[in-house]
Amino acid sequence: MTDCLFCKIIAGEIPGAIVYEDDELVVFRDINPQAPLHVLIVPRRHISTLNDLSPDDDALVGSMMRRAAALAQEHGYGDQGYRAVFNTNRDAGQTVFHIHLHLLAGRGLAWPPG
Ligand code: AMP
Ligand code: ZN
């Protein structure tokens, strides 16, 4: 998609602090981090929201979740804990309409969120 911020980061048209990439995912640091570790796990393929997933995407979403767990553990947060979350549409505050899994770790994370 031509007018998508995250598609542009994935294409290298806009800089991103990339911490991991493979043939289906790119992970980069959130530009406005809300925790000592705050990265976004993003599929290379443009999907606007969770509402747009199809059964064919089940393995992709599984890979995103497992990548979050791997990165959290690699950064030493596996035992103390972390949060992985998708925001969807207005009430959840989604601002970039290319799905991304937030991984937050390194501080106590309140529940419920605001
Ligand atoms: P959401 O509100 O769930 O759609 O999350 C979008 C996230 O993207 C926010 O946490 C922003 O701080 C982050 N963000 C916006 N622009 C950039 C950028 N250029 N590079 C990295 N993260 C960004
Ligand atoms: Zn996109």
Short mmCIF file of C-alpha atoms and ligand atoms in Angstrom, two decimals:
data_model
loop_
_atom_site.label_atom_id
_atom_site.label_comp_id
_atom_site.label_asym_id
_atom_site.label_seq_id
_atom_site.Cartn_x
_atom_site.Cartn_y
_atom_site.Cartn_z
CA MET A 1 0.00 0.00 0.00
CA THR A 2 1.51 3.32 -1.08
CA ASP A 3 0.35 5.62 1.69
CA CYS A 4 1.11 3.48 4.72
CA LEU A 5 3.81 4.51 7.20
CA PHE A 6 4.74 0.97 8.14
CA CYS A 7 4.84 -0.22 4.50
CA LYS A 8 7.31 2.64 3.90
CA ILE A 9 9.49 1.58 6.86
CA ILE A 10 9.42 -2.03 5.62
CA ALA A 11 10.40 -0.86 2.12
CA GLY A 12 13.26 1.23 3.54
CA GLU A 13 11.73 4.49 2.32
CA ILE A 14 11.50 5.83 5.89
CA PRO A 15 14.13 4.94 8.51
CA GLY A 16 13.25 2.50 11.24
CA ALA A 17 15.31 1.07 14.10
CA ILE A 18 14.97 -2.52 12.94
CA VAL A 19 15.81 -5.18 15.53
CA TYR A 20 14.70 -8.31 13.62
CA GLU A 21 13.49 -9.26 10.16
CA ASP A 22 12.69 -12.38 8.20
CA ASP A 23 10.74 -13.18 5.06
CA GLU A 24 7.37 -12.40 6.64
CA LEU A 25 8.00 -10.07 9.61
CA VAL A 26 9.88 -6.87 10.42
CA VAL A 27 10.38 -5.71 14.02
CA PHE A 28 11.42 -2.16 14.85
CA ARG A 29 11.57 0.07 17.92
CA ASP A 30 8.55 2.23 18.64
CA ILE A 31 9.46 5.88 18.01
CA ASN A 32 7.66 6.88 21.25
CA PRO A 33 8.55 4.04 23.63
CA GLN A 34 6.23 3.41 26.57
CA ALA A 35 8.56 0.95 28.33
CA PRO A 36 12.30 0.19 28.36
CA LEU A 37 11.63 -2.38 25.63
CA HIS A 38 8.90 -1.31 23.20
CA VAL A 39 9.04 -2.80 19.74
CA LEU A 40 6.46 -3.34 17.02
CA ILE A 41 6.17 -6.72 15.31
CA VAL A 42 4.85 -6.04 11.85
CA PRO A 43 4.00 -8.33 8.91
CA ARG A 44 5.58 -7.32 5.61
CA ARG A 45 2.19 -7.73 3.93
CA HIS A 46 -0.22 -4.86 4.46
CA ILE A 47 -3.23 -5.84 6.60
CA SER A 48 -5.15 -2.86 8.00
CA THR A 49 -6.66 -4.21 11.21
CA LEU A 50 -7.30 -7.49 12.99
CA ASN A 51 -10.77 -7.34 11.42
CA ASP A 52 -9.14 -7.96 8.05
CA LEU A 53 -7.47 -11.25 8.95
CA SER A 54 -8.50 -14.42 7.13
CA PRO A 55 -7.94 -18.07 8.06
CA ASP A 56 -4.93 -18.00 5.73
CA ASP A 57 -3.30 -15.57 8.16
CA ASP A 58 -3.41 -17.91 11.17
CA ALA A 59 0.19 -19.00 10.78
CA LEU A 60 1.34 -15.41 10.28
CA VAL A 61 -0.33 -14.25 13.49
CA GLY A 62 1.13 -17.24 15.31
CA SER A 63 4.57 -16.23 14.07
CA MET A 64 4.01 -12.70 15.36
CA MET A 65 3.08 -13.96 18.83
CA ARG A 66 5.99 -16.39 18.95
CA ARG A 67 8.39 -13.67 17.80
CA ALA A 68 7.17 -11.44 20.65
CA ALA A 69 7.91 -14.20 23.14
CA ALA A 70 11.34 -14.86 21.61
CA LEU A 71 12.33 -11.19 21.67
CA ALA A 72 11.10 -10.75 25.23
CA GLN A 73 13.16 -13.73 26.34
CA GLU A 74 16.23 -12.62 24.36
CA HIS A 75 16.08 -9.27 26.15
CA GLY A 76 15.87 -11.00 29.53
CA TYR A 77 12.20 -10.33 30.29
CA GLY A 78 10.82 -13.84 29.89
CA ASP A 79 10.44 -14.51 33.60
CA GLN A 80 9.65 -11.06 34.97
CA GLY A 81 7.02 -10.55 32.29
CA TYR A 82 5.93 -8.50 29.34
CA ARG A 83 2.85 -7.48 27.39
CA ALA A 84 2.00 -8.14 23.75
CA VAL A 85 -1.00 -6.24 22.42
CA PHE A 86 -2.80 -5.28 19.21
CA ASN A 87 -4.83 -2.07 19.21
CA THR A 88 -7.81 -2.17 16.86
CA ASN A 89 -9.71 0.86 15.62
CA ARG A 90 -10.84 3.96 17.46
CA ASP A 91 -11.63 2.85 21.00
CA ALA A 92 -8.30 1.05 21.32
CA GLY A 93 -6.41 4.03 19.92
CA GLN A 94 -5.10 2.46 16.73
CA THR A 95 -3.24 5.18 14.82
CA VAL A 96 -1.35 3.20 12.18
CA PHE A 97 -3.61 1.02 10.05
CA HIS A 98 -1.13 -1.74 9.28
CA ILE A 99 -1.39 -4.40 11.97
CA HIS A 100 1.40 -4.41 14.52
CA LEU A 101 1.92 -6.30 17.75
CA HIS A 102 3.28 -4.05 20.49
CA LEU A 103 5.81 -5.78 22.77
CA LEU A 104 6.33 -3.88 26.03
CA ALA A 105 8.66 -4.92 28.84
CA GLY A 106 10.99 -3.64 31.50
CA ARG A 107 8.57 -2.03 33.96
CA GLY A 108 5.42 -2.92 35.83
CA LEU A 109 2.50 -2.63 33.40
CA ALA A 110 -0.81 -1.61 34.96
CA TRP A 111 -3.97 -3.60 34.37
CA PRO A 112 -6.53 -2.72 33.18
CA PRO A 113 -4.88 -0.37 30.69
CA GLY A 114 -6.27 3.15 30.39
P1 AMP B 1 -1.11 2.12 17.52
O1 AMP B 1 -1.56 3.33 18.30
O2 AMP B 1 -1.41 0.82 18.18
O3 AMP B 1 -1.62 2.19 16.09
O4 AMP B 1 0.47 2.20 17.50
C1 AMP B 1 1.21 2.91 16.56
C2 AMP B 1 2.57 3.05 17.14
O5 AMP B 1 3.46 3.44 16.11
C3 AMP B 1 2.69 4.12 18.23
O6 AMP B 1 3.11 3.51 19.44
C4 AMP B 1 3.70 5.12 17.66
O7 AMP B 1 4.57 5.63 18.65
C5 AMP B 1 4.44 4.26 16.66
N1 AMP B 1 5.06 4.99 15.57
C6 AMP B 1 4.53 6.02 14.86
N2 AMP B 1 5.40 6.41 13.91
C7 AMP B 1 6.49 5.61 14.02
C8 AMP B 1 7.73 5.52 13.33
N3 AMP B 1 8.03 6.35 12.29
N4 AMP B 1 8.62 4.58 13.72
C9 AMP B 1 8.32 3.76 14.75
N5 AMP B 1 7.18 3.79 15.43
C10 AMP B 1 6.27 4.70 15.08
ZN ZN B 2 1.07 -1.00 5.29
#
